[in-house]
Amino acid sequence: MKRVLLVIVALVLSAGAYAQIETPVRWSYAAKKLNDKEAVVLLKATIQPGWHIYSLNVKDGGPIKTSFEFTPSKLYAPVGKTTEPAPITKFEKAFNMNVSYFEKEVVFQQKISIKAAGKVDKVTGKLTYMTCNDKKCLPPEDVDFTIPLGK
């Protein structure tokens, strides 16, 4: 009986080792105040080798595009659209279309209008992205963020 219990425990532990969550993307944030009324927030994705995340501009029928949703506030507001550097664009058989994506790292930028000078110390929101490599795609992930604006 002890042996059976020992085998079951060993199987459960080894299964847990294989079920580790893959996290090939790490996000970091910064902000740069331009003046008392404007700032730029920077959202950086550091991507493990072999993986990529998709552009802000992906056509319907393709993978989940990266997107940013800023928390509505009376103290600040996003100005215009979030910007990105030039992505890599290639045909992907899995989606049967050209898709744009980033490898290694990418910094997205969003201009922020500060409505209450001296009262805004952070910008918050949620980002959504999907990660793929040449064998598989991970489910889309939502990440809450808080970006200190500094003084």
XYZ file of N, CA, C and O in Angstrom:
604
model
N 0.826 -1.198 0.000
C 0.000 0.000 0.000
C 0.868 1.258 0.000
O 0.564 2.221 -0.668
N 1.967 1.215 0.791
C 2.865 2.371 0.835
C 3.486 2.630 -0.537
O 3.663 3.769 -0.933
N 3.829 1.545 -1.234
C 4.433 1.696 -2.566
C 3.459 2.342 -3.541
O 3.834 3.199 -4.325
N 2.204 1.937 -3.509
C 1.194 2.510 -4.399
C 1.037 4.005 -4.115
O 0.995 4.831 -5.021
N 0.973 4.346 -2.835
C 0.851 5.752 -2.451
C 2.078 6.550 -2.900
O 1.961 7.657 -3.410
N 3.252 5.948 -2.741
C 4.498 6.596 -3.157
C 4.526 6.824 -4.669
O 4.936 7.889 -5.143
N 4.065 5.859 -5.440
C 4.016 5.980 -6.899
C 3.036 7.082 -7.301
O 3.324 7.900 -8.171
N 1.891 7.139 -6.654
C 0.895 8.178 -6.964
C 1.460 9.559 -6.665
O 1.339 10.484 -7.477
N 2.109 9.727 -5.528
C 2.712 11.020 -5.173
C 3.787 11.397 -6.200
O 3.859 12.541 -6.658
N 4.610 10.443 -6.604
C 5.660 10.719 -7.591
C 5.060 11.136 -8.925
O 5.551 12.065 -9.581
N 3.973 10.491 -9.342
C 3.313 10.851 -10.601
C 2.716 12.258 -10.539
O 2.834 13.034 -11.484
N 2.095 12.573 -9.434
C 1.500 13.908 -9.279
C 2.591 14.980 -9.307
O 2.457 16.007 -9.976
N 3.685 14.730 -8.608
C 4.782 15.712 -8.594
C 5.425 15.864 -9.965
O 5.724 16.980 -10.393
N 5.627 14.768 -10.681
C 6.245 14.877 -12.002
C 5.299 15.537 -12.996
O 5.728 16.278 -13.871
N 3.996 15.300 -12.885
C 3.030 15.965 -13.767
C 3.034 17.464 -13.522
O 2.938 18.261 -14.448
N 3.168 17.870 -12.273
C 3.220 19.292 -11.937
C 4.435 19.970 -12.547
O 4.368 21.115 -12.979
N 5.544 19.255 -12.622
C 6.749 19.823 -13.219
C 6.559 20.093 -14.705
O 7.075 21.060 -15.250
N 5.801 19.230 -15.399
C 5.556 19.424 -16.821
C 4.500 20.491 -17.095
O 4.423 21.014 -18.187
N 3.686 20.801 -16.123
C 2.578 21.732 -16.323
C 2.961 23.171 -15.973
O 2.110 23.970 -15.658
N 4.244 23.474 -16.018
C 4.674 24.825 -15.697
C 4.117 25.806 -16.720
O 4.031 25.510 -17.909
N 3.757 26.972 -16.248
C 3.192 27.997 -17.116
C 4.319 28.663 -17.896
O 5.326 29.071 -17.322
N 4.137 28.754 -19.206
C 5.126 29.421 -20.046
C 4.860 30.917 -20.030
O 3.731 31.356 -20.227
N 5.904 31.684 -19.786
C 5.785 33.147 -19.812
C 6.948 33.714 -20.626
O 7.933 34.195 -20.070
N 6.840 33.655 -21.954
C 7.940 34.108 -22.799
C 8.027 35.629 -22.963
O 8.938 36.123 -23.614
N 7.097 36.379 -22.359
C 7.113 37.839 -22.479
C 7.115 38.456 -21.082
O 6.350 38.063 -20.213
N 8.007 39.428 -20.882
C 8.062 40.176 -19.627
C 7.806 41.645 -19.953
O 8.414 42.191 -20.882
N 6.901 42.283 -19.225
C 6.548 43.681 -19.460
C 7.195 44.585 -18.421
O 7.284 44.227 -17.249
N 7.643 45.757 -18.868
C 8.150 46.786 -17.955
C 7.629 48.133 -18.442
O 7.219 48.273 -19.598
N 7.623 49.106 -17.544
C 6.963 50.384 -17.834
C 7.814 51.554 -17.356
O 8.558 51.443 -16.390
N 7.649 52.678 -18.039
C 8.324 53.915 -17.646
C 7.482 55.073 -18.174
O 6.562 54.877 -18.980
N 7.798 56.255 -17.705
C 7.102 57.452 -18.185
C 8.097 58.592 -18.280
O 9.101 58.629 -17.564
N 7.803 59.498 -19.190
C 8.654 60.671 -19.380
C 7.718 61.875 -19.416
O 6.855 61.966 -20.294
N 7.860 62.770 -18.417
C 7.041 63.982 -18.414
C 7.623 64.962 -19.422
O 8.811 65.261 -19.406
N 6.786 65.446 -20.310
C 7.223 66.425 -21.303
C 7.124 67.832 -20.734
O 7.962 68.681 -21.008
N 6.065 68.074 -19.959
C 5.838 69.338 -19.252
C 4.734 69.087 -18.234
O 4.370 67.935 -18.006
N 4.184 70.152 -17.631
C 3.144 69.972 -16.602
C 1.835 69.418 -17.161
O 0.992 68.941 -16.409
N 1.656 69.494 -18.474
C 0.379 69.072 -19.066
C 0.474 67.826 -19.950
O -0.540 67.325 -20.409
N 1.695 67.345 -20.192
C 1.858 66.191 -21.078
C 2.946 65.237 -20.582
O 3.940 65.660 -20.013
N 2.717 63.967 -20.865
C 3.708 62.929 -20.571
C 3.607 61.867 -21.653
O 2.623 61.803 -22.395
N 4.634 61.036 -21.737
C 4.623 59.880 -22.630
C 4.883 58.660 -21.756
O 5.843 58.642 -20.984
N 4.004 57.651 -21.857
C 4.240 56.409 -21.130
C 4.803 55.385 -22.109
O 4.432 55.344 -23.281
N 5.741 54.592 -21.605
C 6.441 53.597 -22.409
C 6.118 52.218 -21.847
O 6.265 51.978 -20.649
N 5.668 51.323 -22.707
C 5.303 49.960 -22.318
C 6.197 49.017 -23.113
O 6.063 48.902 -24.331
N 7.135 48.379 -22.426
C 8.161 47.573 -23.096
C 7.920 46.087 -22.877
O 7.767 45.630 -21.748
N 7.911 45.338 -23.986
C 7.818 43.880 -23.940
C 9.203 43.314 -24.247
O 9.785 43.632 -25.282
N 9.722 42.502 -23.347
C 10.965 41.773 -23.577
C 10.557 40.330 -23.866
O 9.907 39.687 -23.042
N 10.928 39.846 -25.054
C 10.409 38.584 -25.583
C 11.535 37.553 -25.681
O 12.589 37.840 -26.258
N 11.299 36.369 -25.146
C 12.307 35.312 -25.192
C 12.588 34.893 -26.633
O 11.696 34.979 -27.494
N 13.819 34.430 -26.905
C 14.168 33.989 -28.260
C 13.192 32.927 -28.776
O 12.771 32.035 -28.037
N 12.841 33.044 -30.057
C 11.950 32.085 -30.693
C 10.474 32.456 -30.597
O 9.638 31.858 -31.261
N 10.135 33.422 -29.781
C 8.747 33.841 -29.583
C 8.523 35.212 -30.198
O 9.477 35.957 -30.436
N 7.267 35.582 -30.430
C 6.938 36.931 -30.894
C 5.546 37.326 -30.400
O 4.748 36.473 -30.028
N 5.310 38.640 -30.366
C 3.973 39.167 -30.067
C 3.538 39.986 -31.267
O 4.362 40.449 -32.064
N 2.263 40.178 -31.388
C 1.715 40.808 -32.577
C 1.595 42.324 -32.438
O 1.498 42.872 -31.347
N 1.575 42.958 -33.586
C 1.474 44.405 -33.723
C 0.127 44.921 -33.196
O -0.814 44.154 -32.972
N 0.029 46.219 -33.066
C -1.235 46.881 -32.734
C -2.195 46.822 -33.919
O -3.396 46.998 -33.770
N -1.633 46.585 -35.102
C -2.409 46.640 -36.344
C -2.427 45.286 -37.040
O -1.614 45.019 -37.908
N -3.365 44.446 -36.645
C -3.543 43.138 -37.262
C -4.960 43.094 -37.820
O -5.917 43.457 -37.145
N -5.073 42.644 -39.065
C -6.395 42.585 -39.707
C -7.275 41.506 -39.073
O -6.772 40.548 -38.488
N -8.584 41.660 -39.243
C -9.539 40.661 -38.769
C -9.229 39.315 -39.408
O -8.829 39.244 -40.563
N -9.415 38.256 -38.640
C -9.148 36.915 -39.132
C -7.750 36.431 -38.789
O -7.410 35.280 -39.030
N -6.950 37.318 -38.219
C -5.590 36.956 -37.837
C -5.484 36.701 -36.348
O -6.489 36.503 -35.665
N -4.264 36.743 -35.835
C -4.058 36.528 -34.404
C -4.595 37.715 -33.593
O -4.940 38.755 -34.152
N -4.623 37.545 -32.284
C -5.042 38.621 -31.390
C -3.953 39.693 -31.404
O -2.793 39.418 -31.103
N -4.337 40.914 -31.758
C -3.356 42.001 -31.787
C -3.094 42.510 -30.376
O -3.913 42.336 -29.471
N -1.946 43.117 -30.195
C -1.623 43.758 -28.926
C -2.505 44.997 -28.807
O -2.700 45.723 -29.786
N -3.042 45.232 -27.624
C -3.886 46.417 -27.414
C -3.699 46.946 -26.003
O -3.305 46.205 -25.096
N -3.971 48.229 -25.844
C -3.832 48.904 -24.562
C -5.125 49.644 -24.248
O -5.662 50.336 -25.105
N -5.599 49.480 -23.032
C -6.808 50.150 -22.576
C -6.435 50.924 -21.312
O -6.035 50.323 -20.305
N -6.527 52.241 -21.376
C -6.171 53.070 -20.230
C -7.407 53.326 -19.380
O -8.487 53.598 -19.904
N -7.245 53.240 -18.066
C -8.346 53.447 -17.143
C -8.860 54.878 -17.272
O -8.066 55.821 -17.174
N -10.166 55.067 -17.499
C -10.705 56.428 -17.583
C -10.440 57.202 -16.286
O -10.544 56.653 -15.191
N -10.071 58.465 -16.441
C -9.747 59.290 -15.280
C -10.092 60.748 -15.564
O -9.994 61.200 -16.704
N -10.455 61.456 -14.525
C -10.678 62.907 -14.640
C -9.356 63.656 -14.570
O -9.300 64.837 -14.865
N -8.287 62.936 -14.200
C -6.979 63.569 -14.019
C -6.084 63.505 -15.260
O -5.203 64.324 -15.438
N -6.306 62.522 -16.132
C -5.486 62.367 -17.331
C -6.297 61.686 -18.428
O -7.333 61.082 -18.161
N -5.781 61.768 -19.664
C -6.434 61.098 -20.787
C -5.392 60.780 -21.859
O -4.478 61.580 -22.095
N -5.513 59.609 -22.510
C -4.621 59.315 -23.631
C -4.883 60.293 -24.775
O -6.016 60.713 -24.992
N -3.827 60.654 -25.491
C -3.945 61.550 -26.635
C -3.587 60.750 -27.884
O -2.470 60.233 -27.992
N -4.517 60.627 -28.805
C -4.258 59.870 -30.022
C -4.135 58.387 -29.741
O -4.565 57.889 -28.701
N -3.530 57.683 -30.694
C -3.385 56.235 -30.585
C -2.019 55.869 -30.031
O -1.053 56.630 -30.168
N -1.935 54.676 -29.461
C -0.654 54.134 -29.024
C 0.195 53.881 -30.271
O -0.311 53.424 -31.291
N 1.484 54.191 -30.188
C 2.375 54.012 -31.339
C 3.343 52.859 -31.090
O 3.594 52.473 -29.943
N 3.886 52.347 -32.203
C 4.837 51.247 -32.161
C 5.900 51.471 -33.229
O 5.657 52.191 -34.200
N 7.080 50.850 -33.057
C 8.082 50.921 -34.125
C 7.642 50.059 -35.313
O 6.624 49.369 -35.240
N 8.421 50.076 -36.369
C 8.097 49.267 -37.558
C 8.204 47.785 -37.213
O 9.245 47.323 -36.750
N 7.126 47.024 -37.431
C 7.156 45.594 -37.123
C 7.736 44.770 -38.268
O 7.936 45.269 -39.373
N 7.954 43.491 -37.990
C 8.291 42.504 -39.013
C 6.958 42.052 -39.606
O 6.017 41.794 -38.854
N 6.857 41.975 -40.913
C 5.615 41.486 -41.531
C 5.939 40.295 -42.419
O 6.807 40.395 -43.291
N 5.265 39.177 -42.161
C 5.482 37.949 -42.930
C 4.164 37.200 -43.076
O 3.254 37.357 -42.275
N 4.122 36.337 -44.088
C 2.966 35.470 -44.286
C 3.039 34.341 -43.260
O 4.071 33.695 -43.111
N 1.941 34.119 -42.530
C 1.868 33.010 -41.584
C 0.802 32.031 -42.057
O -0.367 32.406 -42.203
N 1.240 30.790 -42.297
C 0.318 29.757 -42.783
C -0.840 29.521 -41.819
O -1.963 29.281 -42.239
N -0.550 29.579 -40.519
C -1.584 29.302 -39.513
C -2.788 30.221 -39.669
O -3.919 29.827 -39.407
N -2.542 31.459 -40.116
C -3.630 32.429 -40.271
C -3.953 32.691 -41.743
O -4.867 33.435 -42.063
N -3.157 32.120 -42.644
C -3.328 32.285 -44.087
C -3.363 33.764 -44.497
O -4.195 34.184 -45.298
N -2.449 34.545 -43.917
C -2.387 35.973 -44.219
C -1.056 36.557 -43.752
O -0.332 35.924 -42.985
N -0.749 37.760 -44.230
C 0.404 38.486 -43.733
C 0.070 39.040 -42.358
O -1.011 39.600 -42.158
N 0.991 38.866 -41.400
C 0.807 39.422 -40.065
C 2.059 40.186 -39.661
O 3.161 39.894 -40.119
N 1.870 41.176 -38.808
C 2.979 42.001 -38.318
C 3.224 41.669 -36.855
O 2.274 41.556 -36.073
N 4.510 41.531 -36.506
C 4.850 41.115 -35.142
C 6.217 41.653 -34.737
O 6.944 42.249 -35.542
N 6.560 41.417 -33.461
C 7.833 41.859 -32.901
C 8.531 40.686 -32.227
O 7.889 39.839 -31.609
N 9.858 40.659 -32.355
C 10.699 39.676 -31.691
C 11.656 40.408 -30.755
O 11.872 41.618 -30.909
N 12.221 39.707 -29.800
C 13.230 40.197 -28.846
C 12.667 41.261 -27.907
O 12.535 41.026 -26.728
N 12.382 42.467 -28.423
C 11.774 43.501 -27.574
C 11.098 44.557 -28.426
O 11.429 44.737 -29.597
N 10.130 45.225 -27.805
C 9.417 46.307 -28.475
C 8.956 47.289 -27.409
O 8.590 46.890 -26.301
N 8.992 48.573 -27.753
C 8.504 49.611 -26.849
C 7.340 50.322 -27.527
O 7.495 50.914 -28.599
N 6.183 50.246 -26.890
C 4.995 50.965 -27.341
C 4.950 52.281 -26.577
O 5.378 52.347 -25.424
N 4.428 53.348 -27.227
C 4.371 54.662 -26.585
C 2.957 55.234 -26.664
O 2.278 55.078 -27.679
N 2.557 55.911 -25.581
C 1.260 56.570 -25.554
C 1.421 57.947 -24.927
O 1.905 58.064 -23.810
N 1.004 58.970 -25.658
C 1.028 60.327 -25.135
C -0.165 60.495 -24.186
O -1.256 60.001 -24.454
N 0.061 61.175 -23.074
C -0.953 61.388 -22.046
C -1.124 62.886 -21.800
O -0.143 63.607 -21.644
N -2.368 63.334 -21.773
C -2.687 64.710 -21.413
C -2.986 64.741 -19.920
O -3.841 63.989 -19.436
N -2.277 65.583 -19.206
C -2.478 65.705 -17.761
C -3.454 66.856 -17.517
O -3.156 68.008 -17.808
N -4.629 66.526 -16.988
C -5.688 67.511 -16.788
C -5.577 68.220 -15.446
O -6.098 69.318 -15.286
N -4.929 67.567 -14.476
C -4.811 68.144 -13.136
C -3.345 68.132 -12.729
O -2.880 67.208 -12.067
N -2.607 69.164 -13.137
C -1.171 69.233 -12.864
C -0.913 69.109 -11.362
O -1.600 69.719 -10.548
N 0.072 68.288 -11.024
C 0.442 68.101 -9.628
C -0.392 67.060 -8.901
O -0.060 66.664 -7.791
N -1.489 66.616 -9.477
C -2.358 65.644 -8.807
C -2.254 64.247 -9.419
O -2.772 63.298 -8.861
N -1.606 64.122 -10.564
C -1.500 62.831 -11.242
C -0.135 62.224 -10.918
O 0.893 62.807 -11.231
N -0.142 61.053 -10.275
C 1.131 60.403 -9.973
C 1.308 59.076 -10.705
O 2.378 58.498 -10.695
N 0.229 58.598 -11.366
C 0.343 57.333 -12.092
C -0.748 57.240 -13.158
O -1.769 57.920 -13.102
N -0.490 56.367 -14.117
C -1.445 56.032 -15.176
C -1.680 54.530 -15.051
O -0.717 53.762 -14.890
N -2.932 54.095 -15.130
C -3.232 52.673 -15.003
C -4.021 52.177 -16.208
O -4.598 52.977 -16.951
N -4.038 50.873 -16.364
C -4.805 50.291 -17.458
C -4.562 48.807 -17.584
O -4.071 48.156 -16.652
N -4.919 48.293 -18.760
C -4.791 46.868 -19.039
C -4.280 46.700 -20.465
O -4.708 47.416 -21.365
N -3.377 45.754 -20.648
C -2.910 45.429 -21.995
C -3.274 43.986 -22.301
O -3.412 43.161 -21.400
N -3.480 43.715 -23.568
C -3.804 42.371 -24.036
C -2.832 42.036 -25.155
O -2.565 42.876 -26.016
N -2.309 40.813 -25.130
C -1.382 40.395 -26.183
C -1.438 38.879 -26.346
O -1.933 38.161 -25.487
N -0.924 38.408 -27.481
C -0.836 36.982 -27.763
C 0.591 36.662 -28.180
O 1.197 37.416 -28.940
N 1.107 35.563 -27.682
C 2.477 35.142 -27.958
C 2.479 33.851 -28.761
O 1.747 32.929 -28.436
N 3.324 33.802 -29.794
C 3.452 32.579 -30.594
C 4.927 32.301 -30.877
O 5.759 33.210 -30.849
N 5.209 31.040 -31.176
C 6.499 30.670 -31.753
C 6.193 29.883 -33.022
O 5.054 29.874 -33.475
N 7.172 29.205 -33.590
C 6.912 28.511 -34.860
C 6.140 27.198 -34.687
O 5.780 26.557 -35.670
N 5.844 26.808 -33.435
C 5.121 25.563 -33.187
C 3.736 25.769 -32.588
O 2.846 24.964 -32.797
N 3.564 26.830 -31.811
C 2.289 27.014 -31.113
C 2.072 28.467 -30.721
O 2.993 29.280 -30.722
N 0.827 28.755 -30.365
C 0.450 30.050 -29.808
C -0.104 29.815 -28.410
O -0.815 28.832 -28.177
N 0.233 30.705 -27.505
C -0.335 30.652 -26.166
C -1.634 31.449 -26.163
O -1.811 32.353 -26.984
N -2.551 31.151 -25.251
C -3.804 31.915 -25.198
C -3.512 33.398 -24.950
O -2.525 33.745 -24.301
N -4.368 34.295 -25.465
C -4.183 35.722 -25.201
C -4.126 35.976 -23.694
O -4.777 35.268 -22.917
N -3.350 36.962 -23.314
C -3.177 37.275 -21.898
C -3.515 38.739 -21.641
O -3.152 39.612 -22.439
N -4.200 38.995 -20.530
C -4.486 40.358 -20.079
C -3.555 40.670 -18.915
O -3.412 39.850 -18.001
N -2.942 41.854 -18.938
C -2.021 42.272 -17.882
C -2.428 43.662 -17.418
O -2.506 44.596 -18.226
N -2.692 43.812 -16.123
C -2.959 45.134 -15.559
C -1.620 45.844 -15.370
O -0.638 45.225 -14.997
N -1.607 47.157 -15.621
C -0.369 47.910 -15.417
C -0.631 49.204 -14.646
O -1.712 49.763 -14.680
N 0.412 49.631 -13.941
C 0.447 50.910 -13.241
C 1.782 51.544 -13.578
O 2.836 50.936 -13.353
N 1.738 52.743 -14.135
C 2.961 53.420 -14.567
C 3.125 54.715 -13.763
O 2.328 55.641 -13.947
N 4.116 54.774 -12.875
C 4.342 56.022 -12.124
C 4.787 57.132 -13.071
O 5.592 56.908 -13.968
N 4.241 58.340 -12.874
C 4.612 59.460 -13.735
C 5.798 60.249 -13.196
O 6.405 61.011 -13.913
N 6.117 60.098 -11.949
C 7.240 60.835 -11.378
C 6.896 62.295 -11.188
O 5.771 62.736 -11.400
N 7.861 63.054 -10.808
C 7.640 64.495 -10.545
C 8.193 65.346 -11.644
O 9.069 65.053 -12.339
